[in-house]
CSV table of C-alpha atoms in Angstrom, one decimal:
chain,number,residue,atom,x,y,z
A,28,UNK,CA,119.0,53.8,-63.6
A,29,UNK,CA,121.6,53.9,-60.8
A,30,UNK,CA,119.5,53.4,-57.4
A,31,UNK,CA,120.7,56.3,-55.8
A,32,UNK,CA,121.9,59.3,-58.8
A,33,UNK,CA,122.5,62.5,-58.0
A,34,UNK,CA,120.1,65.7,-59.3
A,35,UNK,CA,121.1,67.6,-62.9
A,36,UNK,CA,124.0,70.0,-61.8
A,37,UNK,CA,122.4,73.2,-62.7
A,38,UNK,CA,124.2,77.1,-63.1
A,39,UNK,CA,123.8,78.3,-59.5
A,40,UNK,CA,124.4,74.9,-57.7
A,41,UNK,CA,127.0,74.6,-55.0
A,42,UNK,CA,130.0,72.2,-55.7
A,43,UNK,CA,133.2,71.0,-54.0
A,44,UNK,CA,136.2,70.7,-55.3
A,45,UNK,CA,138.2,68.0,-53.0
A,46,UNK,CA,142.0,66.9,-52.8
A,47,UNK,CA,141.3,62.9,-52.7
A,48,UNK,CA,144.6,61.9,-54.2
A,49,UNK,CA,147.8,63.8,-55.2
A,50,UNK,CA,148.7,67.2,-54.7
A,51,UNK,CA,148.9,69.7,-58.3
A,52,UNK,CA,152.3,70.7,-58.6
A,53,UNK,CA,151.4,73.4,-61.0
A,54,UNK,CA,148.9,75.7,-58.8
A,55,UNK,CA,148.2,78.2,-61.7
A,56,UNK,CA,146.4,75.1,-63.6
A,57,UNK,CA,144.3,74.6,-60.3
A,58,UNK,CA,143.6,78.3,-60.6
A,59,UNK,CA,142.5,78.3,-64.3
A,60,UNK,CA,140.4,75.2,-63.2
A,61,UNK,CA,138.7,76.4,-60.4
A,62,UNK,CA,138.1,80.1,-62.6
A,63,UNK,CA,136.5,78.1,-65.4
A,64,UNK,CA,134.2,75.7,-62.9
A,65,UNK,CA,133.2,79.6,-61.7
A,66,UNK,CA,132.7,80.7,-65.6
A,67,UNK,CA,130.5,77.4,-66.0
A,68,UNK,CA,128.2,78.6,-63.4
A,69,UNK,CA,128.9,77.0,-60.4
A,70,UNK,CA,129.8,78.2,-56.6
A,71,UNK,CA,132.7,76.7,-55.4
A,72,UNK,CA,133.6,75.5,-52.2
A,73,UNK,CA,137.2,74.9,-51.6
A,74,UNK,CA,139.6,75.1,-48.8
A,75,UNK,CA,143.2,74.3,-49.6
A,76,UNK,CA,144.3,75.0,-46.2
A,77,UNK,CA,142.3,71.7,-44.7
A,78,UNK,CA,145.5,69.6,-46.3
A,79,UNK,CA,149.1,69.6,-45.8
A,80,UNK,CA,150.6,67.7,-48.9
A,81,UNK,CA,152.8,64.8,-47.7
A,82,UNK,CA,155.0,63.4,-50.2
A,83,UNK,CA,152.6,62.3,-53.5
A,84,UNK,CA,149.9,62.6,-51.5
A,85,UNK,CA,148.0,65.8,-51.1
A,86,UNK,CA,147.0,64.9,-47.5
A,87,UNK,CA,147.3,62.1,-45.2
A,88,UNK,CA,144.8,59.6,-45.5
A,89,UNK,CA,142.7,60.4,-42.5
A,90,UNK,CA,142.7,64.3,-44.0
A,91,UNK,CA,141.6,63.4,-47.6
A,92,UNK,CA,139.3,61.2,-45.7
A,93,UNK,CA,137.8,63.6,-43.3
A,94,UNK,CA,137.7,66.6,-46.0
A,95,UNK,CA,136.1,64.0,-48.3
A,96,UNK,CA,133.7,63.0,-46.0
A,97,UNK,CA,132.6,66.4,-44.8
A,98,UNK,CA,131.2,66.6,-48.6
A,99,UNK,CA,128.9,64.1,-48.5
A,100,UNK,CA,126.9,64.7,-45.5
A,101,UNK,CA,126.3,68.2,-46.5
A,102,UNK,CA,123.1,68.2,-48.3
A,103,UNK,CA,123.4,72.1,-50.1
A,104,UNK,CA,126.6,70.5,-51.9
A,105,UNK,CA,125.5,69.0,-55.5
A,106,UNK,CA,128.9,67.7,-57.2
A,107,UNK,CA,131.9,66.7,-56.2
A,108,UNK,CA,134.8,67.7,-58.2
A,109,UNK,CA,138.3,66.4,-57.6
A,110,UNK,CA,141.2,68.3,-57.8
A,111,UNK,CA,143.8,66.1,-59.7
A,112,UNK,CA,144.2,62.1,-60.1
A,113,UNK,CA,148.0,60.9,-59.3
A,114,UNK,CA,148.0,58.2,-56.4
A,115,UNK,CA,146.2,57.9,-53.3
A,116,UNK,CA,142.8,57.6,-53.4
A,117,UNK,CA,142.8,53.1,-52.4
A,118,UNK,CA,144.7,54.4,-49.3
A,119,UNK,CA,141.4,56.0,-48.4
A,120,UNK,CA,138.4,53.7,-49.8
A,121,UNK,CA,138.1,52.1,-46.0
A,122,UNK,CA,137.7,55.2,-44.5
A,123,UNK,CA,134.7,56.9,-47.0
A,124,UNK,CA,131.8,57.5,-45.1
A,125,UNK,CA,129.2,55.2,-47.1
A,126,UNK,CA,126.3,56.0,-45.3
A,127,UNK,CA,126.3,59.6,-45.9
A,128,UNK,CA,126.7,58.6,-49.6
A,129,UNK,CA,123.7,56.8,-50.0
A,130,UNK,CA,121.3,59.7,-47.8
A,131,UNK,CA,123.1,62.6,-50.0
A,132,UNK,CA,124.0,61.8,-53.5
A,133,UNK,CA,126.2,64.3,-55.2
A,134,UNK,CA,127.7,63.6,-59.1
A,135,UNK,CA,131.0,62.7,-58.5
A,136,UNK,CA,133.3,63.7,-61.2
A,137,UNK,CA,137.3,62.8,-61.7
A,138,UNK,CA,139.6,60.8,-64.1
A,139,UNK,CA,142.2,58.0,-63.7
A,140,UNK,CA,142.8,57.8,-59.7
A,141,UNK,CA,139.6,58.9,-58.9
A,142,UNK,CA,138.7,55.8,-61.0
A,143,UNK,CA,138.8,53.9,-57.5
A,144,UNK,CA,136.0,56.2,-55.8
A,145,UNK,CA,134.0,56.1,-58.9
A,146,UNK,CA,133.4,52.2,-58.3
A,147,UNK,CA,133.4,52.6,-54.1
A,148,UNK,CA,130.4,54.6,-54.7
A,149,UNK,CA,128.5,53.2,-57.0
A,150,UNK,CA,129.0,49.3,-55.1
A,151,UNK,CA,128.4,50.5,-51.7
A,152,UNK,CA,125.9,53.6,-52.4
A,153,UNK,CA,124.9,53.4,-55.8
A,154,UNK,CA,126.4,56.1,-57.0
A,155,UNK,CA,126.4,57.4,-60.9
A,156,UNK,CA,128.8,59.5,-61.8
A,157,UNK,CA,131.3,61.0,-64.7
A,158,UNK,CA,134.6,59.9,-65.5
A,159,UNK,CA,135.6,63.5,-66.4
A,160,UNK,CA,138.2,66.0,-66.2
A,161,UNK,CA,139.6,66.7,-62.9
A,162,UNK,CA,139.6,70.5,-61.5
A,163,UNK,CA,143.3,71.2,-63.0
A,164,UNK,CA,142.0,70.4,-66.9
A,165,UNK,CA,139.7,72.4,-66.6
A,166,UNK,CA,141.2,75.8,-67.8
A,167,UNK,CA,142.8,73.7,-71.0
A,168,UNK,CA,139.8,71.8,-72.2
A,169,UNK,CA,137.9,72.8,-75.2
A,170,UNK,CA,134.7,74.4,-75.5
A,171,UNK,CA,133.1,71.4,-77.0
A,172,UNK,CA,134.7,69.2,-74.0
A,173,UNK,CA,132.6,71.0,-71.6
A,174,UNK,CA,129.7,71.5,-73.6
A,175,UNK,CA,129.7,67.7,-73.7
A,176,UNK,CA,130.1,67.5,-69.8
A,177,UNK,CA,127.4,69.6,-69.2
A,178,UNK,CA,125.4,68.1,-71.7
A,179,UNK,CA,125.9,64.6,-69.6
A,180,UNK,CA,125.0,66.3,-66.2
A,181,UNK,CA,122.4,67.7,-66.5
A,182,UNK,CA,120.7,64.4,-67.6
A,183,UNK,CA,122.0,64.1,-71.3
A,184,UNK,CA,122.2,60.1,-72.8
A,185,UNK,CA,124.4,60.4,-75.9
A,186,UNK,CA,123.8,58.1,-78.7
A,187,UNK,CA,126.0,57.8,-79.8
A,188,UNK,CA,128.9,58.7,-77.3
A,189,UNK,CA,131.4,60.8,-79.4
A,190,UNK,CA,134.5,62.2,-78.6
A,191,UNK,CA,135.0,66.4,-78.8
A,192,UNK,CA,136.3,66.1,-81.7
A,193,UNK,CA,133.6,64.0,-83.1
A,194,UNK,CA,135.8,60.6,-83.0
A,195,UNK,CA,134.0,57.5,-83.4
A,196,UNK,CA,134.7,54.2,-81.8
A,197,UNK,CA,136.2,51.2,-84.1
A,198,UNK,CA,135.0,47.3,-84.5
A,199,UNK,CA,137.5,44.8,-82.8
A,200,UNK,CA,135.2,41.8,-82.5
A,201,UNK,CA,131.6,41.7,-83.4
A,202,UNK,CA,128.5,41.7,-81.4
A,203,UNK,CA,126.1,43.6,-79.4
A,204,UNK,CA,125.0,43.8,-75.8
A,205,UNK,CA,123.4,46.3,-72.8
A,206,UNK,CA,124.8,46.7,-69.4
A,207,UNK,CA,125.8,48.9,-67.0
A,208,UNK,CA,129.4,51.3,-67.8
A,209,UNK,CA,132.0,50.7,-65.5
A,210,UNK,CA,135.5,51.3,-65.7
A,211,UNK,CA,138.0,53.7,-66.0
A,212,UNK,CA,142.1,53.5,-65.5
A,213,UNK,CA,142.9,49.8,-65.6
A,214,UNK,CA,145.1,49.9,-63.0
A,215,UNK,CA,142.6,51.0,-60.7
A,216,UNK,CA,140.3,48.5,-61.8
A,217,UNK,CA,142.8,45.5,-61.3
A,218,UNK,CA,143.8,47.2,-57.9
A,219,UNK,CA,140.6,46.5,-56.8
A,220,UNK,CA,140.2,42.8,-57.0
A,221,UNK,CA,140.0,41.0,-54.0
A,222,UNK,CA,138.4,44.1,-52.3
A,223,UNK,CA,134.8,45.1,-51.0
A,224,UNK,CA,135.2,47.8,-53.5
A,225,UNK,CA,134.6,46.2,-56.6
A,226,UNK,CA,130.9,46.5,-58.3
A,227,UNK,CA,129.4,43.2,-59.6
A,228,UNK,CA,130.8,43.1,-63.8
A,229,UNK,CA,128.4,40.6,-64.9
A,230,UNK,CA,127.2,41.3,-68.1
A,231,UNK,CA,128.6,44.9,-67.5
A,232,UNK,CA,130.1,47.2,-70.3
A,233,UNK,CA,134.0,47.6,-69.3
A,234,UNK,CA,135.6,50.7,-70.6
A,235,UNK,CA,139.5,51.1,-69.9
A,236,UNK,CA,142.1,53.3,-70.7
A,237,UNK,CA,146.0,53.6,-69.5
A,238,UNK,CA,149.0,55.5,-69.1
A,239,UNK,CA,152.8,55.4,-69.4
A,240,UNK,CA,152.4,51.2,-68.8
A,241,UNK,CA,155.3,49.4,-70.8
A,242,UNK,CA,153.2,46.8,-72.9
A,243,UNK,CA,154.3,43.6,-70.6
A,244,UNK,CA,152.6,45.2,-67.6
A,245,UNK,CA,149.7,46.5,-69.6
A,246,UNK,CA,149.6,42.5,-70.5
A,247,UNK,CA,150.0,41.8,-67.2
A,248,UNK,CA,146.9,43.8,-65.9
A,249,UNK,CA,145.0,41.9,-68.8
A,250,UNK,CA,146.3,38.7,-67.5
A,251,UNK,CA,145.0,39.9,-63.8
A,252,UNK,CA,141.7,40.6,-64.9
A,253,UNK,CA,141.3,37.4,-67.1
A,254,UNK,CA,142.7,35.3,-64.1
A,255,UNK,CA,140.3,36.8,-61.7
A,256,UNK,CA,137.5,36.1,-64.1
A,257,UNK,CA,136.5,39.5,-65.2
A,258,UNK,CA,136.9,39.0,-68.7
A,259,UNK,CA,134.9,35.8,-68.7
A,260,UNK,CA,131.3,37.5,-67.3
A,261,UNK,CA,131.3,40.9,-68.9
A,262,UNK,CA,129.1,41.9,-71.6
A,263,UNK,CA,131.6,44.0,-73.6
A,264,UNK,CA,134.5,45.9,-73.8
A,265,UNK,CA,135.4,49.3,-74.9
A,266,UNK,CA,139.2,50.0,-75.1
A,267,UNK,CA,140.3,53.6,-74.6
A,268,UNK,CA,143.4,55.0,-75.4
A,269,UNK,CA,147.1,53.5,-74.2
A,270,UNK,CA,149.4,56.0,-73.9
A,271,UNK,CA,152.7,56.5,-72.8
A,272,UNK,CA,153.8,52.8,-73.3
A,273,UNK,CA,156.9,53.1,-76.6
A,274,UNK,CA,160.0,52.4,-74.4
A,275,UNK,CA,163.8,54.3,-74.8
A,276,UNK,CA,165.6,51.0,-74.8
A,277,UNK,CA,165.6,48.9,-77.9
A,278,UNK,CA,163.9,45.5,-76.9
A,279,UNK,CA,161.2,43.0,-78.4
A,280,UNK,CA,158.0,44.1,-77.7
A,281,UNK,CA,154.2,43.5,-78.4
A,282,UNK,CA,152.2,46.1,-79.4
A,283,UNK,CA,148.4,47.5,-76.8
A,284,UNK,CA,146.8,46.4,-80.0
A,285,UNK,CA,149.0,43.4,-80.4
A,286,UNK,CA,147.9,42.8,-76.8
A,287,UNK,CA,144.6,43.5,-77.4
A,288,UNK,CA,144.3,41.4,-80.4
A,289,UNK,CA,145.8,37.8,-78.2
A,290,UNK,CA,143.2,38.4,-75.4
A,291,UNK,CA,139.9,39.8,-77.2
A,292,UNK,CA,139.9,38.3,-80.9
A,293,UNK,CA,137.8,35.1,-80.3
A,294,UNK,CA,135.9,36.8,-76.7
A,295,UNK,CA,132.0,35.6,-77.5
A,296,UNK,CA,130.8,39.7,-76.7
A,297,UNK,CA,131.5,42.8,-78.6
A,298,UNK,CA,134.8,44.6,-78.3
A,299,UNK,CA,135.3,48.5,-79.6
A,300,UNK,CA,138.4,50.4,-80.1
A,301,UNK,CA,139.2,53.9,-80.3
A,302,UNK,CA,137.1,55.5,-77.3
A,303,UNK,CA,138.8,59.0,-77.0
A,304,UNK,CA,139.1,58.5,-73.4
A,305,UNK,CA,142.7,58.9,-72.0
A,306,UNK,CA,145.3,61.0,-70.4
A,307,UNK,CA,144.6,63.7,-72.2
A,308,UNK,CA,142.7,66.8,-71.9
A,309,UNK,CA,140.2,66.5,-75.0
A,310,UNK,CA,138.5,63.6,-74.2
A,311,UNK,CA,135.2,62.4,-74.1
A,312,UNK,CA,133.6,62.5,-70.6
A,313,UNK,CA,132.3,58.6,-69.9
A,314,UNK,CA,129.4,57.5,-67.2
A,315,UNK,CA,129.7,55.4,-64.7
A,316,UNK,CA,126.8,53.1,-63.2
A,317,UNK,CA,124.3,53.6,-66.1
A,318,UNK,CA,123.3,51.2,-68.6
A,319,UNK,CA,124.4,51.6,-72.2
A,320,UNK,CA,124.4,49.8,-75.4
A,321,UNK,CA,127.8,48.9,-77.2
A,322,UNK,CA,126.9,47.4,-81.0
A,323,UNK,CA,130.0,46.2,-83.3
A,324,UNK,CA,129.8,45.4,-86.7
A,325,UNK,CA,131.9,44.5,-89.3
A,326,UNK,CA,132.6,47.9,-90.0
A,327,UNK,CA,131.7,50.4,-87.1
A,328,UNK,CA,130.9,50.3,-83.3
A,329,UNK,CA,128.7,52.9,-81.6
A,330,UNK,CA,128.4,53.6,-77.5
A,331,UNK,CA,124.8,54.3,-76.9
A,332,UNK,CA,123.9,55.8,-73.1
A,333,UNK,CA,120.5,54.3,-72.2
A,334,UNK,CA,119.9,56.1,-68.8
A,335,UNK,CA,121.1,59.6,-67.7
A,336,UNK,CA,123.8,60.3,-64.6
A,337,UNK,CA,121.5,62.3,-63.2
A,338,UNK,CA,117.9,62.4,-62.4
């Protein structure tokens, strides 16, 4: 169990819904988020007028900071829930209020950007939280997408994890091990080497997905993480999906599985395939900072959550 997890979010709780990385250029998705958060069962707490968008950004960092931070030393506020991913969240990791974390966990929930405060919080506060769909999917996911959400905060451990639409994961290399879940976007992952902001990964459970990567750079990030010795200490992998990478121009190319296939084939721990877990609206919502078990056989792989989110 995560040293410091949040209580089950419960109908009547208060949440937050925070701007910690890009501005949504679509406001009426933001407005069928927040009214299905509402239809859910929760009171919201927003206030768009704390941030002036600035470019990508949906404040500067100091605002996303200070709005951010306001959060977590309020006690009566049980979830975080951000608004959007996008870009901007690293700008701000030196600037969370850590302290405040740790005396008032919340369940902080969020998708690809967010990916980089997911892993702040659970290194320097011990934070569990969901890897989830951000405030602006919220109006487009399904019914059995947010009954699996809910399911998973209010203290639910899967086993196995399945995707909304009952997807199962797929055997790349064989084996079996328990660790903690981290991950998330894999850029934000390999953005976070060399920092204070990285969790320990031995013997962790790595799940990763991408987006709109041409395959060379999704290699490259692979490379990154094998260099920096990351793929030499987990306990397994679970590969997401990769989306977004087929090119316009007509040039050689490997393949994400191709990819997959060069760096994980002879790996001594158990690698999966499949997660529905992506840029995408239906996917399966994923913990962070729990321990889990990921068995791969010859012919199947299963995700088992050992400990819940939420306590």
């Amino acid at each position: 169990m995560s040293a410091n997890a949040a209580k089950p979010l419960v109908v009547g709780d208060r949440v937050a819904v925070v701007a910690t990385s890009s501005p949504v250029y679509q406001p009426e998705r933001l407005t069928r988020g927040l009214a299905a958060l509402r239809d859910a069962g929760f009171l919201i707490e927003w206030d768009p007028d704390v941030l002036t968008p600035r470019g990508y950004l949906a404040g500067t960092d100091t605002e996303r900071a200070r709005a951010f931070n306001r959060v977590l030393e309020r006690s009566d506020i049980k979830g975080i829930f951000c608004t959007r991913g996008g870009y901007g969240a690293t700008r701000m990791l030196d600037q969370i209020n850590y302290e405040a974390a740790r005396r008032n966990p919340k369940l902080l929930v969020g998708f690809s950007d967010v990916t980089a405060l997911h892993l702040a919080l659970q290194k320097h506060a011990g934070w569990a939280s969901l890897s989830g769909p951000v405030v602006a999917e919220w109006g487009e996911i399904s019914d059995v997408a947010k009954r699996d959400f809910l399911a998973l905060a209010r203290g639910a451990t899967p086993n196995p994890l399945l995707g909304p639409g009952g997807e199962r994961l797929a055997a790349l290399r064989e084996g079996s091990a328990n660790g903690v879940l981290l991950g998330g976007n894999l850029s934000m992952v390999a953005r976070l080497i060399g920092t204070p902001y990285l969790p320990a990964h031995d013997g962790a459970l790595l799940f990763l997905e991408e987006v709109g990567e041409r395959p060379y750079r999704i290699d490259a990030l692979f490379s990154q993480l094998h260099n920096a010795g990351i793929l030499n200490s987990i306990g397994g992998l679970i590969l997401g999906a990769f989306t977004g990478w087929e090119s316009e121009r007509s040039v050689p190319t490997l393949t994400p599985a191709e990819i997959f296939e060069d760096y994980f084939r002879d790996v001594r721990y158990p690698v999966a395939t499949g997660l529905p877990y992506g840029h995408f609206p239906d996917r399966a919502t994923v913990p962070i900072g729990v321990r889990a078990r990921l068995t791969v056989t010859d012919g199947s792989a299963e995700l088992a959550v050992l400990e819940p989110v939420v306590r």
